[in-house]
Short mmCIF file of C-alpha atoms in Angstrom, two decimals:
data_model
loop_
_atom_site.label_atom_id
_atom_site.label_comp_id
_atom_site.label_asym_id
_atom_site.label_seq_id
_atom_site.Cartn_x
_atom_site.Cartn_y
_atom_site.Cartn_z
CA MET A 15 68.44 89.12 83.41
CA SER A 16 67.49 92.28 85.30
CA ALA A 17 69.37 93.35 88.41
CA ALA A 18 67.79 92.73 91.80
CA PRO A 19 65.95 95.76 93.16
CA ALA A 20 67.99 97.92 95.49
CA GLU A 21 67.35 97.76 99.19
CA PRO A 22 65.38 100.70 100.60
CA VAL A 23 68.37 101.58 102.79
CA TYR A 24 72.09 102.05 102.24
CA ARG A 25 74.89 101.31 104.69
CA ASN A 26 78.01 103.34 105.41
CA PRO A 27 80.69 103.63 104.27
CA VAL A 28 79.52 103.99 100.67
CA LEU A 29 83.16 104.04 99.50
CA ASP A 30 84.96 101.52 101.68
CA ALA A 31 88.56 102.39 100.84
CA ASP A 32 90.90 105.36 101.03
CA TRP A 33 89.16 108.13 99.05
CA SER A 34 90.62 110.88 101.19
CA ASP A 35 89.15 114.40 101.52
CA PRO A 36 86.19 113.86 99.16
CA ASP A 37 84.34 116.66 97.39
CA VAL A 38 81.13 116.18 95.41
CA ILE A 39 78.95 118.04 92.92
CA ARG A 40 75.85 117.37 90.82
CA VAL A 41 75.59 118.22 87.12
CA GLY A 42 72.14 117.35 85.79
CA ASP A 43 71.33 113.82 86.92
CA ASP A 44 74.96 112.89 87.51
CA PHE A 45 77.06 113.15 90.65
CA TYR A 46 80.84 113.47 90.54
CA LEU A 47 83.45 113.11 93.27
CA THR A 48 87.17 113.73 93.53
CA ALA A 49 89.64 113.07 96.34
CA SER A 50 93.22 113.64 97.44
CA SER A 51 95.86 111.64 95.59
CA PHE A 52 99.01 113.07 97.25
CA GLY A 53 102.14 111.81 95.44
CA ARG A 54 100.54 109.03 93.38
CA VAL A 55 100.17 109.21 89.60
CA PRO A 56 97.79 109.64 87.86
CA GLY A 57 96.21 111.99 90.38
CA LEU A 58 92.86 113.61 91.09
CA PRO A 59 90.59 110.55 90.72
CA LEU A 60 87.18 111.16 89.16
CA LEU A 61 84.22 109.09 90.36
CA HIS A 62 80.66 109.03 89.01
CA SER A 63 77.32 108.04 90.53
CA ARG A 64 73.62 108.35 89.79
CA ASP A 65 72.40 107.59 93.32
CA LEU A 66 75.18 108.81 95.72
CA VAL A 67 75.59 105.22 96.96
CA ASN A 68 77.09 103.29 94.05
CA TRP A 69 80.22 104.85 92.57
CA THR A 70 82.56 104.00 89.70
CA LEU A 71 85.99 105.38 88.86
CA VAL A 72 85.85 107.02 85.41
CA GLY A 73 89.30 108.59 85.18
CA HIS A 74 91.83 111.06 86.56
CA ALA A 75 92.23 114.78 85.96
CA LEU A 76 96.01 114.91 86.51
CA GLN A 77 98.24 112.68 84.41
CA ARG A 78 101.57 113.81 85.88
CA LEU A 79 102.66 115.78 88.93
CA GLU A 80 104.55 119.01 88.34
CA PRO A 81 107.29 120.01 88.45
CA GLU A 82 108.03 116.55 87.09
CA SER A 83 111.58 116.35 88.43
CA GLU A 84 110.41 116.82 92.02
CA PHE A 85 108.05 113.86 91.72
CA ALA A 86 110.48 111.49 90.02
CA ALA A 87 110.80 109.74 93.40
CA PRO A 88 108.03 108.96 95.89
CA ARG A 89 106.77 111.87 98.02
CA HIS A 90 103.92 110.10 99.73
CA ASP A 91 102.67 113.02 101.84
CA CYS A 92 103.12 115.75 99.22
CA GLY A 93 101.46 116.59 95.92
CA VAL A 94 97.67 116.86 95.74
CA TRP A 95 95.97 117.78 99.03
CA ALA A 96 92.19 118.13 99.54
CA PRO A 97 90.84 119.16 96.13
CA SER A 98 87.57 121.00 95.48
CA LEU A 99 85.41 120.08 92.49
CA ARG A 100 83.05 122.59 90.89
CA HIS A 101 81.07 123.08 87.65
CA HIS A 102 80.89 126.63 86.29
CA ASP A 103 80.28 128.21 82.90
CA GLY A 104 80.02 124.82 81.18
CA ARG A 105 83.31 123.51 82.56
CA PHE A 106 84.49 121.27 85.38
CA TRP A 107 87.05 122.85 87.71
CA ILE A 108 89.31 121.29 90.33
CA PHE A 109 91.37 123.42 92.73
CA TRP A 110 93.88 121.88 95.14
CA GLY A 111 96.77 122.88 97.33
CA ASP A 112 100.30 121.58 96.94
CA PRO A 113 101.67 122.37 100.42
CA ASP A 114 105.12 123.12 99.02
CA ARG A 115 104.15 125.21 95.99
CA GLY A 116 100.71 126.78 96.28
CA VAL A 117 97.16 126.65 94.91
CA PHE A 118 96.63 124.99 91.52
CA GLN A 119 93.67 124.41 89.25
CA VAL A 120 92.77 122.34 86.21
CA ASN A 121 89.57 122.48 84.17
CA ALA A 122 87.83 120.58 81.37
CA PRO A 123 84.67 120.70 79.25
CA GLU A 124 83.72 117.14 80.25
CA ILE A 125 84.49 115.07 83.34
CA ARG A 126 86.58 112.68 81.25
CA GLY A 127 88.56 115.57 79.82
CA PRO A 128 90.60 116.73 78.18
CA TRP A 129 91.86 118.47 81.31
CA THR A 130 94.20 121.44 81.15
CA ARG A 131 97.70 121.32 82.55
CA PRO A 132 97.99 122.55 86.15
CA HIS A 133 97.83 126.33 86.48
CA LEU A 134 99.35 128.01 89.54
CA VAL A 135 96.72 130.38 90.94
CA LYS A 136 98.63 131.45 94.05
CA ALA A 137 102.22 130.60 94.91
CA GLY A 138 103.31 130.01 98.48
CA LYS A 139 104.17 127.42 101.08
CA GLY A 140 101.49 125.93 103.31
CA LEU A 141 98.52 126.97 101.15
CA ILE A 142 96.14 124.01 101.30
CA ASP A 143 92.53 122.95 100.84
CA PRO A 144 91.42 125.74 98.45
CA CYS A 145 87.80 126.06 97.36
CA PRO A 146 86.40 128.51 94.77
CA LEU A 147 82.95 130.07 94.56
CA TRP A 148 81.38 131.79 91.58
CA ASP A 149 78.56 133.92 93.00
CA ASP A 150 75.66 133.80 90.52
CA GLU A 151 73.94 136.65 92.34
CA THR A 152 76.73 139.19 91.86
CA GLY A 153 78.97 137.72 89.16
CA GLU A 154 81.94 137.89 91.52
CA ALA A 155 84.27 135.01 92.32
CA TYR A 156 86.02 134.09 95.56
CA LEU A 157 88.46 131.56 96.95
CA VAL A 158 89.07 130.35 100.49
CA HIS A 159 91.97 128.20 101.69
CA ALA A 160 93.51 126.79 104.86
CA TRP A 161 97.11 126.61 106.08
CA ALA A 162 99.60 123.80 106.77
CA LYS A 163 101.70 124.66 109.80
CA SER A 164 104.46 122.25 108.69
CA ARG A 165 105.25 124.58 105.77
CA SER A 166 104.01 128.01 106.83
CA GLY A 167 104.08 128.04 110.62
CA VAL A 168 100.37 128.95 110.45
CA LYS A 169 97.32 126.79 111.11
CA ASN A 170 93.76 126.92 112.42
CA ARG A 171 92.64 129.77 110.18
CA LEU A 172 90.92 130.29 106.85
CA THR A 173 91.98 132.98 104.39
CA GLY A 174 89.62 134.46 101.78
CA HIS A 175 90.38 136.15 98.45
CA ARG A 176 88.53 137.74 95.61
CA MET A 177 89.25 135.71 92.49
CA HIS A 178 89.17 136.62 88.82
CA PRO A 179 86.01 135.04 87.30
CA HIS A 180 88.28 133.21 84.83
CA GLY A 181 89.71 131.28 87.81
CA THR A 182 93.29 132.10 86.80
CA GLU A 183 94.39 134.56 89.49
CA LEU A 184 93.49 136.15 92.81
CA LEU A 185 92.67 139.84 92.99
CA ASP A 186 93.94 140.72 96.47
CA GLU A 187 96.44 139.69 99.13
CA GLY A 188 93.79 137.86 101.13
CA LYS A 189 92.25 138.30 104.55
CA VAL A 190 91.77 135.92 107.47
CA ILE A 191 88.01 135.42 107.49
CA VAL A 192 87.85 132.71 110.18
CA ASP A 193 90.44 132.50 112.97
CA GLY A 194 90.07 129.22 114.84
CA ASP A 195 92.25 130.49 117.67
CA ARG A 196 89.47 132.94 118.56
CA ILE A 197 86.87 130.15 118.90
CA PRO A 198 87.09 128.42 122.29
CA GLY A 199 88.02 124.75 121.96
CA TRP A 200 88.59 124.79 118.19
CA PHE A 201 91.89 123.64 116.70
CA THR A 202 93.23 122.35 113.35
CA LEU A 203 90.57 124.18 111.34
CA GLU A 204 91.04 123.20 107.68
CA GLY A 205 89.38 121.69 104.60
CA PRO A 206 86.91 124.52 103.81
CA LYS A 207 84.14 124.14 101.24
CA LEU A 208 82.50 127.40 100.15
CA TYR A 209 78.82 127.77 99.19
CA ARG A 210 76.07 130.35 98.73
CA HIS A 211 72.66 129.50 100.25
CA ASP A 212 69.62 131.47 101.36
CA GLY A 213 71.41 134.81 101.18
CA TRP A 214 74.39 133.61 103.25
CA PHE A 215 77.97 132.73 102.47
CA TRP A 216 78.55 129.29 103.96
CA ILE A 217 81.85 127.59 104.75
CA PHE A 218 81.72 123.93 105.72
CA ALA A 219 85.03 123.17 107.44
CA PRO A 220 86.30 120.44 109.79
CA ALA A 221 88.32 120.95 112.94
CA GLY A 222 89.80 118.89 115.75
CA GLY A 223 92.02 116.56 113.72
CA VAL A 224 91.27 113.68 111.37
CA GLU A 225 90.84 110.99 114.02
CA THR A 226 88.89 112.88 116.67
CA GLY A 227 87.46 115.98 115.05
CA TRP A 228 84.08 117.34 114.03
CA GLN A 229 82.40 119.12 111.13
CA GLY A 230 81.76 122.84 111.50
CA ALA A 231 79.60 125.25 109.53
CA PHE A 232 80.24 129.00 109.29
CA ARG A 233 77.95 131.66 107.86
CA SER A 234 78.09 135.35 107.06
CA ARG A 235 76.08 137.83 105.01
CA ALA A 236 79.36 139.09 103.51
CA PHE A 237 82.18 136.96 102.15
CA PHE A 238 84.86 138.62 104.27
CA GLY A 239 82.79 138.17 107.42
CA PRO A 240 82.21 138.30 110.27
CA TYR A 241 81.26 134.60 110.46
CA GLU A 242 79.37 132.74 113.16
CA GLU A 243 79.99 129.05 113.71
CA LYS A 244 78.23 125.85 114.76
CA VAL A 245 79.23 122.19 115.10
CA VAL A 246 76.93 120.28 112.73
CA LEU A 247 78.38 116.73 112.83
CA GLU A 248 80.35 114.88 115.51
CA GLN A 249 80.90 111.35 116.75
CA LYS A 250 78.61 111.48 119.82
CA ASP A 251 77.83 107.89 120.91
CA THR A 252 78.55 106.28 117.51
CA ASP A 253 81.63 104.33 116.44
CA VAL A 254 82.39 106.76 113.59
CA ASN A 255 85.42 108.67 114.79
CA GLY A 256 86.31 112.10 113.41
CA PRO A 257 83.36 112.41 111.01
CA HIS A 258 84.22 115.41 108.86
CA GLN A 259 85.70 117.04 105.74
CA GLY A 260 83.53 116.59 102.71
CA GLY A 261 80.94 118.27 100.55
CA TRP A 262 77.25 119.16 100.41
CA VAL A 263 75.18 118.22 97.37
CA ARG A 264 71.49 118.62 96.46
CA THR A 265 69.53 116.11 94.36
CA PRO A 266 67.13 117.12 91.55
CA SER A 267 64.17 116.57 93.89
CA GLY A 268 65.65 118.97 96.46
CA GLU A 269 67.10 116.51 99.00
CA ASP A 270 70.36 117.54 100.67
CA TRP A 271 73.21 115.13 101.43
CA PHE A 272 76.71 115.39 102.85
CA LEU A 273 79.65 113.12 101.94
CA HIS A 274 82.60 113.01 104.36
CA PHE A 275 85.44 110.77 105.44
CA GLN A 276 86.27 108.69 108.50
CA GLN A 277 89.91 107.88 109.32
CA ARG A 278 90.33 104.08 109.72
CA GLY A 279 94.03 103.48 110.26
CA ALA A 280 95.61 101.27 107.61
CA TYR A 281 92.39 101.43 105.55
CA GLY A 282 92.80 105.20 105.17
CA ARG A 283 89.88 107.61 104.91
CA VAL A 284 86.65 105.84 103.94
CA VAL A 285 83.63 107.83 102.70
CA HIS A 286 80.24 108.10 104.42
CA LEU A 287 76.98 109.54 103.12
CA GLN A 288 74.86 111.53 105.58
CA PRO A 289 71.34 112.89 105.20
CA MET A 290 71.19 116.65 105.59
CA ARG A 291 68.48 119.28 105.91
CA TRP A 292 68.41 123.02 106.29
CA GLY A 293 66.47 124.98 108.89
CA GLY A 294 67.42 123.41 112.18
CA GLY A 295 67.77 125.92 115.02
CA GLY A 296 67.87 129.21 113.13
CA GLY A 297 68.54 128.03 109.61
CA TRP A 298 71.66 125.96 110.21
CA PRO A 299 72.25 122.65 108.42
CA VAL A 300 71.43 119.47 110.34
CA ILE A 301 73.60 116.54 109.25
CA GLY A 302 73.10 112.86 110.05
CA ASP A 303 70.83 111.92 112.93
CA ASP A 304 70.57 115.29 114.66
CA GLY A 305 74.30 115.85 114.25
CA ALA A 306 75.50 112.25 114.71
CA PRO A 307 76.63 110.09 111.78
CA VAL A 308 74.26 107.35 110.64
CA ALA A 309 75.32 103.75 110.02
CA GLU A 310 72.43 103.19 107.62
CA HIS A 311 69.61 105.30 106.26
CA ARG A 312 66.87 105.49 103.68
CA ARG A 313 68.39 105.75 100.23
CA PRO A 314 68.36 109.09 98.40
CA ASP A 315 65.23 109.79 96.36
CA LEU A 316 66.92 108.93 93.09
CA PRO A 317 66.30 106.31 90.37
CA PRO A 318 67.46 102.83 91.48
CA GLN A 319 70.89 101.84 90.21
CA PRO A 320 72.62 98.46 90.01
CA PRO A 321 75.28 97.81 92.66
CA ALA A 322 78.63 99.27 91.65
CA ALA A 323 82.01 100.12 93.14
CA PRO A 324 85.41 101.23 91.83
CA ALA A 325 87.09 98.36 90.01
CA THR A 326 89.70 96.22 91.76
CA ASP A 327 90.20 93.07 89.63
CA ASP A 328 92.36 93.30 86.52
CA ASP A 329 93.42 91.05 83.65
CA PHE A 330 95.59 93.88 82.23
CA PRO A 331 94.34 93.58 78.62
CA GLY A 332 97.03 94.67 76.19
CA GLY A 333 99.44 95.03 79.10
CA ARG A 334 97.65 98.15 80.34
CA PRO A 335 96.69 98.53 84.00
CA GLY A 336 93.11 99.58 84.79
CA ARG A 337 92.11 103.00 86.12
CA GLN A 338 92.37 101.83 89.73
CA TRP A 339 96.18 101.62 89.55
CA GLN A 340 98.56 104.47 90.37
CA TRP A 341 102.36 104.67 90.36
CA THR A 342 104.13 105.93 93.47
CA ALA A 343 105.75 108.73 91.42
CA ASN A 344 105.75 110.06 87.87
CA PRO A 345 106.16 107.03 85.59
CA ARG A 346 108.90 106.66 83.00
CA ASP A 347 108.85 105.06 79.59
CA GLY A 348 109.74 101.39 79.64
CA TRP A 349 108.37 100.44 83.06
CA ALA A 350 105.42 98.57 81.51
CA THR A 351 105.26 97.02 78.03
CA HIS A 352 102.09 97.15 75.94
CA HIS A 353 101.38 94.00 73.92
CA SER A 354 98.55 92.11 72.24
CA ALA A 355 97.67 89.68 75.03
CA ASP A 356 96.48 89.94 78.62
CA GLY A 357 98.89 90.41 81.50
CA LEU A 358 100.95 93.20 83.00
CA ARG A 359 104.56 92.99 81.81
CA LEU A 360 106.80 95.04 84.11
CA THR A 361 110.48 95.69 83.55
CA CYS A 362 112.75 94.75 86.43
CA VAL A 363 113.96 98.30 86.91
CA ARG A 364 117.53 98.58 88.15
CA THR A 365 117.77 100.68 91.30
CA PRO A 366 120.12 101.40 94.21
CA ASP A 367 117.03 101.22 96.44
CA ALA A 368 116.27 97.55 95.83
CA HIS A 369 116.44 97.01 99.60
CA ASP A 370 113.45 99.31 100.32
CA LEU A 371 110.21 99.34 98.32
CA ARG A 372 109.13 102.58 100.00
CA ALA A 373 111.80 104.47 98.05
CA LEU A 374 110.82 103.10 94.63
CA PRO A 375 108.84 105.14 92.08
CA ASN A 376 107.98 102.08 89.95
CA VAL A 377 105.51 100.42 92.33
CA LEU A 378 102.04 100.10 90.80
CA THR A 379 99.48 100.49 93.58
CA GLN A 380 95.80 100.44 94.35
CA ARG A 381 93.80 101.09 97.51
CA LEU A 382 93.47 98.49 100.25
CA PRO A 383 89.81 97.40 100.57
CA GLY A 384 88.19 98.43 103.84
CA THR A 385 86.71 94.98 104.53
CA PRO A 386 88.41 91.59 104.99
CA CYS A 387 89.46 90.20 101.65
CA THR A 388 91.75 87.85 99.78
CA VAL A 389 94.13 89.26 97.16
CA GLU A 390 95.67 86.96 94.54
CA VAL A 391 97.82 87.36 91.44
CA ASP A 392 99.82 85.06 89.14
CA LEU A 393 103.46 85.96 88.61
CA ARG A 394 106.06 84.74 86.13
CA LEU A 395 109.67 85.96 86.27
CA ASP A 396 111.11 86.00 82.76
CA ASP A 397 114.71 85.78 81.51
CA GLY A 398 116.08 87.89 84.31
CA GLU A 399 119.57 88.62 85.57
CA PRO A 400 120.71 87.52 89.04
CA GLY A 401 118.98 89.64 91.66
CA ALA A 402 115.94 90.41 89.49
CA ARG A 403 112.77 90.12 91.56
CA ALA A 404 109.07 90.88 91.48
CA GLY A 405 106.09 90.44 93.73
CA LEU A 406 102.91 91.46 95.51
CA ALA A 407 103.26 93.97 98.35
CA VAL A 408 101.24 95.50 101.16
CA LEU A 409 102.88 98.88 101.36
CA GLY A 410 102.90 101.57 104.05
CA ASP A 411 105.29 103.05 106.60
CA ALA A 412 106.06 99.37 107.17
CA TYR A 413 105.66 96.85 104.36
CA SER A 414 105.77 93.20 103.43
CA TRP A 415 105.94 91.50 100.04
CA ILE A 416 106.01 88.03 98.58
CA GLY A 417 107.32 87.12 95.15
CA LEU A 418 110.08 85.61 93.04
CA GLN A 419 113.81 86.31 92.80
CA ARG A 420 116.47 84.95 90.46
CA GLY A 421 119.59 83.73 92.18
CA PRO A 422 123.26 83.81 91.09
CA ASP A 423 122.92 80.32 89.60
CA GLY A 424 119.94 81.36 87.48
CA THR A 425 117.32 79.48 89.49
CA VAL A 426 114.19 81.26 90.71
CA ARG A 427 113.07 81.08 94.32
CA LEU A 428 110.01 82.19 96.23
CA VAL A 429 110.96 84.97 98.65
CA HIS A 430 109.01 86.79 101.36
CA ARG A 431 110.41 89.95 102.94
CA PHE A 432 109.34 92.81 105.19
CA ALA A 433 110.58 96.07 106.65
CA GLU A 434 109.51 97.66 109.91
CA THR A 435 108.62 101.33 110.12
CA VAL A 436 111.98 102.20 111.70
CA ALA A 437 114.04 99.97 109.40
CA ASP A 438 115.91 101.36 106.41
CA GLN A 439 116.03 98.04 104.60
CA GLU A 440 114.04 94.82 104.37
CA ARG A 441 114.82 91.37 105.69
CA ASP A 442 113.46 87.86 105.20
CA ALA A 443 110.03 87.08 106.62
CA ALA A 444 110.45 83.40 105.69
CA PRO A 445 113.21 81.23 104.19
CA PRO A 446 113.42 81.20 100.38
CA ARG A 447 111.62 78.30 98.68
CA PRO A 448 112.02 76.64 95.28
CA ALA A 449 109.81 78.05 92.51
CA PRO A 450 109.93 75.57 89.62
CA GLY A 451 109.49 77.22 86.25
CA GLY A 452 109.81 80.70 87.72
CA ARG A 453 106.08 80.92 88.41
CA ALA A 454 103.87 81.34 91.46
CA ARG A 455 100.35 82.24 92.48
CA LEU A 456 100.66 84.79 95.31
CA ARG A 457 98.05 85.45 97.96
CA VAL A 458 97.42 87.81 100.86
CA ASP A 459 94.47 87.20 103.19
CA ILE A 460 93.66 90.49 104.88
CA ASP A 461 91.57 90.08 108.03
CA ALA A 462 89.97 92.54 110.43
CA GLY A 463 92.43 95.17 111.59
CA ALA A 464 94.33 94.86 108.29
CA ARG A 465 96.19 91.79 109.55
CA CYS A 466 97.84 90.20 106.50
CA ARG A 467 98.60 86.50 106.07
CA PHE A 468 100.81 85.75 103.07
CA SER A 469 100.80 82.45 101.17
CA TYR A 470 101.88 81.06 97.81
CA ASP A 471 101.35 78.24 95.34
CA THR A 472 104.30 77.41 93.09
CA GLY A 473 102.54 74.46 91.47
CA ASP A 474 104.92 72.05 93.18
CA THR A 475 102.35 69.70 94.73
CA GLY A 476 104.71 66.80 95.13
CA GLY A 477 105.50 67.65 98.73
CA THR A 478 103.48 68.68 101.75
CA ALA A 479 102.85 72.26 102.75
CA ASN A 480 105.51 73.57 105.09
CA THR A 481 103.95 74.37 108.47
CA ALA A 482 107.04 75.71 110.18
CA ASP A 483 106.52 79.19 108.76
CA THR A 484 103.40 79.97 110.78
CA GLY A 485 102.66 76.98 112.98
CA ASP A 486 99.00 76.99 111.90
CA GLY A 487 98.94 74.03 109.53
CA ALA A 488 99.10 73.52 105.81
CA GLY A 489 97.86 75.97 103.22
CA GLN A 490 94.49 75.56 101.50
CA GLY A 491 94.02 74.37 97.95
CA GLY A 492 97.75 74.16 97.20
CA PHE A 493 98.61 77.42 98.94
CA ARG A 494 101.30 77.27 101.58
CA PRO A 495 101.52 79.82 104.39
CA SER A 496 104.56 82.05 104.60
CA GLY A 497 105.92 84.02 107.52
CA GLN A 498 104.16 85.60 110.45
CA VAL A 499 101.06 87.74 110.34
CA PHE A 500 101.88 91.27 109.19
CA ALA A 501 99.79 94.21 110.41
CA ALA A 502 99.46 96.73 107.58
CA THR A 503 100.31 100.31 108.45
CA PRO A 504 99.29 103.59 106.79
CA TRP A 505 101.53 106.29 105.44
CA ARG A 506 101.39 109.69 107.08
CA TRP A 507 98.20 110.80 105.31
CA VAL A 508 97.48 107.75 103.17
CA GLY A 509 96.12 104.30 103.91
CA ALA A 510 98.12 101.17 103.15
CA LEU A 511 98.38 100.21 99.49
CA LEU A 512 98.45 96.99 97.52
CA GLY A 513 101.41 97.02 95.15
CA LEU A 514 102.92 95.16 92.20
CA VAL A 515 106.62 95.70 91.63
CA ALA A 516 109.53 94.44 89.53
CA LEU A 517 113.11 95.51 90.24
CA ALA A 518 116.77 94.59 90.18
CA PRO A 519 119.98 95.80 91.81
CA THR A 520 122.18 98.32 90.03
CA GLY A 521 124.19 97.01 87.13
CA GLN A 522 124.48 97.08 83.37
CA GLY A 523 121.98 96.04 80.74
CA HIS A 524 118.43 94.76 80.76
CA ALA A 525 117.59 92.88 83.97
CA GLY A 526 114.53 91.01 82.68
CA THR A 527 110.79 91.30 83.04
CA ALA A 528 107.96 90.02 85.22
CA THR A 529 104.45 89.23 84.05
CA PHE A 530 101.44 89.55 86.35
CA THR A 531 98.10 88.00 85.37
CA GLN A 532 94.65 87.48 86.89
CA PHE A 533 94.77 90.01 89.69
CA ARG A 534 91.77 89.33 91.90
CA ILE A 535 90.33 90.69 95.15
CA ARG A 536 87.65 88.58 96.82
CA ILE A 537 85.73 90.10 99.73
CA GLN A 538 85.60 87.58 102.57
CA GLU A 539 82.69 89.01 104.54
CA LYS A 540 80.52 90.68 101.97
CA ARG A 541 77.82 92.95 103.28
CA ALA A 542 74.32 92.96 101.89
CA ASP A 543 73.95 94.89 98.65
CA ARG A 544 74.33 98.58 99.32
#
């Protein structure tokens, strides 16, 4: 049966989850996008599209963060910041800044790899948001980057370098080519993307901060300047706050488009697609509706594609998590067991940080959907030691989780716990409940504003649903409500995450395993096909 024809318009956001700091390119008829991954592993996600509206996740370019020892524990606001994706000389290239170590790059002959190990192009603290340019007109190569004040004491400026055409090293000490302090009203200039167009060097760069800022464009006849500037996208009278930081791409038919993010609190940085044209007011780019972001627009002039989005559901065939999952630090052997059936079998890892999920490296996470949804997963706690536990979490600066824990007498109980942002350990969100057979179906209903309502079904239907937990009546379809509503919170630069975790207190020997099956996310208020 053929897919229904696509609507003549698309609606923003086209990626309604936390795909932070997107950059995009076209190679032939294919579009590719990467985004920040910070301290999660694998990093540098790789997305593919044929129409700029429907995207799928096809892999990651970075399998482990280096140096490995420094990312053995979670470093949620470190690691991979604002990558740039390019295609040059038959290879894909990604440059990014690690704010603590410098500018790195990886490259590959195909988008699915194999990707090289990270190569340090320029060492230094506070070097972020790098973007290369290979100038086809002259054969020269350049790189521009921004600065993180938290590491370098410097911000609001862009530094340019000549780069070796092999992309392995810089050829000079660098020069400030745009100083935001010299532009009245501009602050937090960062995230540059470097292009060549119509005889000009162009830098697309945001300023003003992620929640309230704007998108700027800079141009110069010479790479090292001087540059003139113009605001080309800002909120105006729309509800799209801080529309900026992304990339320009041109379709085979010559249409121009701009992909950028919008900061949406616990949902992170969702991605919008804006129409773009050149030639407005002296040859500058015009983005959106005369510089304001559009909520919907005519689709790009590209062949119709079936609706698609990065995967969320997972049956974990062979015990392997799908591409959408990332660990909160470099994984270690033995955390997950491969086997011949479906289901994710996690080891209850012994840890001194069992009281705080935010400190654990062995949490398997995926992005929180940007629309109201229901998340469910089956959990079985197997042959564990006392204290072994596992569950489903909504994780951020504050977190809450629901799951199973084995008690000193060997029985398994349903537990629900949370930790506030300022708390250094979790506490009960609801009283423990019996969990016959050590099994439960866990659920989180996530409403507007990322308000999370936890519930569970242990299969014990002999009694009535307990209404004292929430005061709002019995659960639906065997599910019983648990605890108060929890408002998800983001990390410093990252949206809230859904997480699966198995752990145990410190001790000797194997602490048991937990098996997760049938992970499902159901959108509650589904928009019309995009």
